Amino acid sequence: MEYYVAVLSIIGIHMLLGLSVYLVAITGQLSFGQQGFYAIGAYFAGMCTALWGIPLFPAILVGMAAAGVMGFLVGFPCLRVKGLYLGIATLGFGEIVRLVFLNIKYTKMIGGKLVGPNGAEGFRHVSYIYDRGMTQVQYLGIIYAAVLVVAILIFLLERSKLGVKFRAVEEDEMAAAMAGINVTAVKVFAFTMGGFVAGLGGALFVHYSTYIDHEIVALPLAFSSAIYPLLGGLGSVWGPILGAAVLIFLTESLRVLHEFRMIIYGALIILMMTFRPRGLIDEAFLRRLRGLRRRRAAASAAT
Amino acid sequence: MKRVIRIASGLLSLLLVLAPGGVGAFQEEGTLRIGGMWALSGPAAYIGSSSNGLSSLAVDEVNEAGGVMVEGKRVKLVKYVYDDACKAEEGLTVVRRLADADKVLFSLGPTCSNVAEPVFGILQKRLGDASDTGLQFLFFTDTAIKFGLAKISPWAFRNVGNEPQMFDLTFKLVKEKFPDLKTVSVAYESDFAHSVSTWKGAVKPALDKHGYQVTEVVEWRFEDTEFGAQTTKLRKANADILVMLSHTFTTCGSVKELKRQRVKAKLMVGITSTANTETMTGCGQAVDGLIIPTNFAAINPKAKAVAEKAWTKYKADSNLHSVPAYENIYAIKGIVEKAGIKNRPETLLQDRRKVRDALAKLGTFQGLIGPIKMNGDDDPVKPRDVDKAIILVQAKGGQWTIWWQPPEMK
Amino acid sequence: MTDLLLDVTQQLINGLMYGAFYAIIGIGFTLFFGVMKKFNLAYGPTIMAGIYLGLIPLYLFKMPMWVVFLTCVAGAIVIGFIVELACFRFIRKGHELAPLITTIGMLILIQETVVTITHALPYEYPNIFGDESLDLGPFLVRPDYLAIFITGVGFVALLYLLVNRTRFGRAMRAVAENPAAAQLLGVSVKRMNMLTFTLSSALGGVSGFLVAMTFGALQPGIAGWMTIKGLVVIVIGGVGSIPGAILAGLLLGVVEFQAMWFLGFTYRDILAFLLLFAFLVLRPSGLMGKPAV
């Protein structure tokens, strides 16, 4: 039971990462740097609870805020670049964040233990939830409450006027600008929101694992977080959610293959993208779903 | 058709996830479950698979000799092994798989200190405290060597080297044998936690204590391939002793660069993890002269026999990181046979607690090359870590030779 | 003062020569990303796989280095072919980002295969250019870096001739500029892509062989290292521009070595990325590229 709760917890946290990439991707910007915001959220939230005795929820908000501010700042230089260049720029940003945290040392002695980010040695003892008797299942609830809230907000966003603007910018920036959309505002807003969501994921992660270091937010996480929405499908908010679930599911269920696990994992990614190049839940699938609903509505209306 | 394939494969992977943890009734089945989580893929795979091999050897030997005596019945050891790929996140799910789905009594590993950090971090910190919801699961680690890890939780025990002691001894001996060597330069991997903590927590204090002057400190990345600038600095410092706290990949590269720039130190000292066959495969004679403190060398017939069998049967290298996996299984066997565990799924938590408490009070147990003392919960400096013999080895002609061993071992 | 000058010059020499690597790797990347417009993140692993394949004749059959060299190049071409098949050929047209993901999958697959086969053991390439640095006045010069620099120059010259003075080169440039027009003029776009792919893979094999000799020990992590450097170089140099890749490679090398000497490796890496950012913000088309797509 606890094992499945653990897997689901990690899936939930990675769903947030995937959603964060998704938010930015639906304005046509593919970011390989969301793990940088994740790291910022993790370190700041961890410092709040472990160093400054701030309770969990405010700490998470602080982590989100720090990441969101960074997202806002990063959004501006990214305006000038598109496509592959943007991917590389955000990758660079993610790496800069990781390198900065590699060097930050800010520790205090608390209760006989050295607590705080300690450069390459990482940041341990973020044991807030375990110290207070929170169970794994309760924390799972918190994680999925966060995922639910974020997913609903994105869902509503996509159906709002702002959502239309997002997709317009994704489709054709120049046309959108000519239609009077403030492309800069849309893109920077997306980055800020993406920062918030990734920061939330990071804040939740650090309390789940009690530990964060620079290796956790290195390149592999950049690739994974970008794969989630692309594999799952950029058509709807379900895409990144499904993508994260499927990939982590695979990572765990392929354990029977021992040392061949990751080889098969890579091969499966290739296969899945070959057969569903627009993602598992692509636009065609969504259209069919909608078509089904319409047909059913028409059928019930006709009777 | 494609959709059918996808749905089918989705269900298949679901089944694979559900597969583990067949809950037999252990004692009735005649099995005692133990676990291991190591880095079996990724850059630390060599070290992890060696531990795995040594543990398999111990399990085979114990089972061939009849197994473990529990409640008057002889039960066989069954080992559940998972790969954590030296990644914190994987460690977090694997530990719960072992603890909860596979219901093992205890686990060996992990290999990497950065995995041990969060994995120990989620363990219960206050024994028997119902308000502490940390995981109640026992670790008896063989590899993760970063100083202080066992302090994180009373459920974490380690049979690993004590680097502060090892380097203290190293420089004490060096001072005695080469009294006119005074200056030291140090190179370490500043993005790898083990290197950093060894430098700060073990080497630097030892150098200060024995009156050495540190003239230059350079750093590189764990995966760096270019050492020109740092080596030039070392060359300028021209110290008598060179301390290279790098793991195998960077050791080979940096040592070659030293040769290239004709940096000749009178003595070279390395980090514990480099004292293995891996280094010889990669570096060959380039590391000749390197002295490393370690806890294992095949210095007696039993150790030699184990090392040979581990290699022939499992291609596992016997070194200070892998041999404890072998030793720990025998230690736990001894404890289990006296601790009165019931070996049933219902009593799993109590059984683990009994073994944990017994391990904390174990005192001295037998290792492959000498006695090992397990420090208890109340040791102020190194609770649940061991004191054991230190040997210094030196690379000579592509082989590790004994440079110094404790007099009582001769 | 002269001490400082000596240090700066020494690192300048190192930086320029090492920059030759970055340049060659960057050229390979620019051919993929700029000329073929394929986002091939599996290029680094392809080179690494070629290098590791070269170990087979080296260790198992004790063959001389020129056989190892050919194996590297051939290996890179074969793996490149597999990448092309698996990641690009069968992707139905439409989503331009799908190949990005398949190449990431390929990256994982190749890297993990190498790790599994080698058990993450460090193997080494013997250095045919010698193991001692040459004395050039007060400076030390690595013979292998120097040889690679010269070889690099040679290859670049060859490449220049190929691209600018042959029909093949002209066809390649035509396809890069405007595939439809090129097709109208009788160029087989498919064949050109195939050939360019092979050329890039071969170039990867060559640069891989040279680079492998300079390492103390091979490790699977070099795939990621090459990928990052390659991406940085093509962005600074301008995607699609070979002279840009050369300049950018040299620039990156120089900046990195100076930063390494004065600031240490963390700031070296941060500086490399800040340089990248600076270019992206101030001059997105890179040193010599066309305006960014």
PDB file of C-alpha atoms in Angstrom, chain A residues 11-39 41 64 67-68 71 86 90 93 146-147 150-151 154 157 166 187-202 221-222 224-230 234 236-237 239-241 244:
ATOM      1  CA  ILE A  11       3.636  11.019 -10.041  1.00  0.00           C
ATOM      2  CA  GLY A  12       1.619  13.872  -8.577  1.00  0.00           C
ATOM      3  CA  ILE A  13       4.691  16.030  -8.111  1.00  0.00           C
ATOM      4  CA  HIS A  14       5.826  15.306 -11.635  1.00  0.00           C
ATOM      5  CA  MET A  15       2.365  16.094 -12.940  1.00  0.00           C
ATOM      6  CA  LEU A  16       2.929  19.573 -11.614  1.00  0.00           C
ATOM      7  CA  LEU A  17       6.217  19.756 -13.487  1.00  0.00           C
ATOM      8  CA  GLY A  18       4.520  18.588 -16.649  1.00  0.00           C
ATOM      9  CA  LEU A  19       1.696  21.096 -16.171  1.00  0.00           C
ATOM     10  CA  SER A  20       4.247  23.832 -15.748  1.00  0.00           C
ATOM     11  CA  VAL A  21       5.877  22.996 -19.070  1.00  0.00           C
ATOM     12  CA  TYR A  22       2.422  22.722 -20.609  1.00  0.00           C
ATOM     13  CA  LEU A  23       1.402  26.200 -19.462  1.00  0.00           C
ATOM     14  CA  VAL A  24       4.374  27.691 -21.210  1.00  0.00           C
ATOM     15  CA  ALA A  25       4.114  25.377 -24.218  1.00  0.00           C
ATOM     16  CA  ILE A  26       0.613  26.415 -25.138  1.00  0.00           C
ATOM     17  CA  THR A  27       1.929  29.848 -25.995  1.00  0.00           C
ATOM     18  CA  GLY A  28       4.343  28.181 -28.373  1.00  0.00           C
ATOM     19  CA  GLN A  29       7.335  28.272 -26.062  1.00  0.00           C
ATOM     20  CA  LEU A  30       8.965  24.956 -25.257  1.00  0.00           C
ATOM     21  CA  SER A  31      10.906  25.358 -22.035  1.00  0.00           C
ATOM     22  CA  PHE A  32      13.628  22.962 -20.939  1.00  0.00           C
ATOM     23  CA  GLY A  33      14.178  24.985 -17.808  1.00  0.00           C
ATOM     24  CA  GLN A  34      11.145  24.419 -15.621  1.00  0.00           C
ATOM     25  CA  GLN A  35      13.249  22.296 -13.302  1.00  0.00           C
ATOM     26  CA  GLY A  36      15.046  25.521 -12.407  1.00  0.00           C
ATOM     27  CA  PHE A  37      11.817  26.951 -10.992  1.00  0.00           C
ATOM     28  CA  TYR A  38      11.187  23.609  -9.332  1.00  0.00           C
ATOM     29  CA  ALA A  39      14.561  23.926  -7.616  1.00  0.00           C
ATOM     30  CA  GLY A  41      10.499  26.400  -5.048  1.00  0.00           C
ATOM     31  CA  MET A  64       5.909  29.408  -5.350  1.00  0.00           C
ATOM     32  CA  ALA A  67       9.751  30.711  -8.482  1.00  0.00           C
ATOM     33  CA  GLY A  68       7.021  32.848 -10.005  1.00  0.00           C
ATOM     34  CA  GLY A  71       9.565  33.065 -14.119  1.00  0.00           C
ATOM     35  CA  LEU A  86      14.228  29.105 -26.661  1.00  0.00           C
ATOM     36  CA  THR A  90      15.753  27.771 -20.965  1.00  0.00           C
ATOM     37  CA  PHE A  93      18.691  28.970 -17.338  1.00  0.00           C
ATOM     38  CA  ALA A 146      -2.557  20.903  -5.583  1.00  0.00           C
ATOM     39  CA  VAL A 147      -2.647  19.043  -8.884  1.00  0.00           C
ATOM     40  CA  VAL A 150      -3.761  23.709 -10.888  1.00  0.00           C
ATOM     41  CA  ALA A 151      -5.477  21.508 -13.458  1.00  0.00           C
ATOM     42  CA  ILE A 154      -5.563  25.737 -16.367  1.00  0.00           C
ATOM     43  CA  LEU A 157      -7.831  29.481 -18.348  1.00  0.00           C
ATOM     44  CA  PHE A 166      -2.530  31.835 -25.584  1.00  0.00           C
ATOM     45  CA  LYS A 187       4.257  35.094 -23.076  1.00  0.00           C
ATOM     46  CA  VAL A 188       5.644  36.607 -19.891  1.00  0.00           C
ATOM     47  CA  PHE A 189       2.439  35.755 -18.065  1.00  0.00           C
ATOM     48  CA  ALA A 190       2.764  32.155 -19.198  1.00  0.00           C
ATOM     49  CA  PHE A 191       6.313  31.990 -17.910  1.00  0.00           C
ATOM     50  CA  THR A 192       5.284  33.478 -14.588  1.00  0.00           C
ATOM     51  CA  MET A 193       2.456  31.012 -14.173  1.00  0.00           C
ATOM     52  CA  GLY A 194       4.733  28.191 -15.247  1.00  0.00           C
ATOM     53  CA  GLY A 195       7.160  29.313 -12.581  1.00  0.00           C
ATOM     54  CA  PHE A 196       4.464  29.259  -9.920  1.00  0.00           C
ATOM     55  CA  VAL A 197       3.367  25.746 -10.801  1.00  0.00           C
ATOM     56  CA  ALA A 198       6.884  24.337 -11.012  1.00  0.00           C
ATOM     57  CA  GLY A 199       7.749  26.067  -7.744  1.00  0.00           C
ATOM     58  CA  LEU A 200       4.720  24.419  -6.158  1.00  0.00           C
ATOM     59  CA  GLY A 201       5.970  21.046  -7.373  1.00  0.00           C
ATOM     60  CA  GLY A 202       9.403  21.677  -5.952  1.00  0.00           C
ATOM     61  CA  LEU A 221      14.743  16.274 -15.071  1.00  0.00           C
ATOM     62  CA  ALA A 222      14.764  18.930 -17.790  1.00  0.00           C
ATOM     63  CA  SER A 224      11.561  14.377 -18.392  1.00  0.00           C
ATOM     64  CA  SER A 225       9.501  17.447 -17.621  1.00  0.00           C
ATOM     65  CA  ALA A 226       9.456  18.441 -21.288  1.00  0.00           C
ATOM     66  CA  ILE A 227       8.553  14.928 -22.345  1.00  0.00           C
ATOM     67  CA  TYR A 228       5.469  14.746 -20.116  1.00  0.00           C
ATOM     68  CA  PRO A 229       3.299  17.205 -22.035  1.00  0.00           C
ATOM     69  CA  LEU A 230       4.768  16.291 -25.417  1.00  0.00           C
ATOM     70  CA  LEU A 234      -0.458  19.357 -25.966  1.00  0.00           C
ATOM     71  CA  SER A 236      -5.540  19.533 -23.269  1.00  0.00           C
ATOM     72  CA  VAL A 237      -4.585  19.673 -19.641  1.00  0.00           C
ATOM     73  CA  GLY A 239      -1.883  15.509 -21.669  1.00  0.00           C
ATOM     74  CA  PRO A 240       0.847  16.374 -19.171  1.00  0.00           C
ATOM     75  CA  ILE A 241      -1.086  14.611 -16.428  1.00  0.00           C
ATOM     76  CA  ALA A 244       3.751  12.046 -16.167  1.00  0.00           C
TER      77      ALA A 244
END
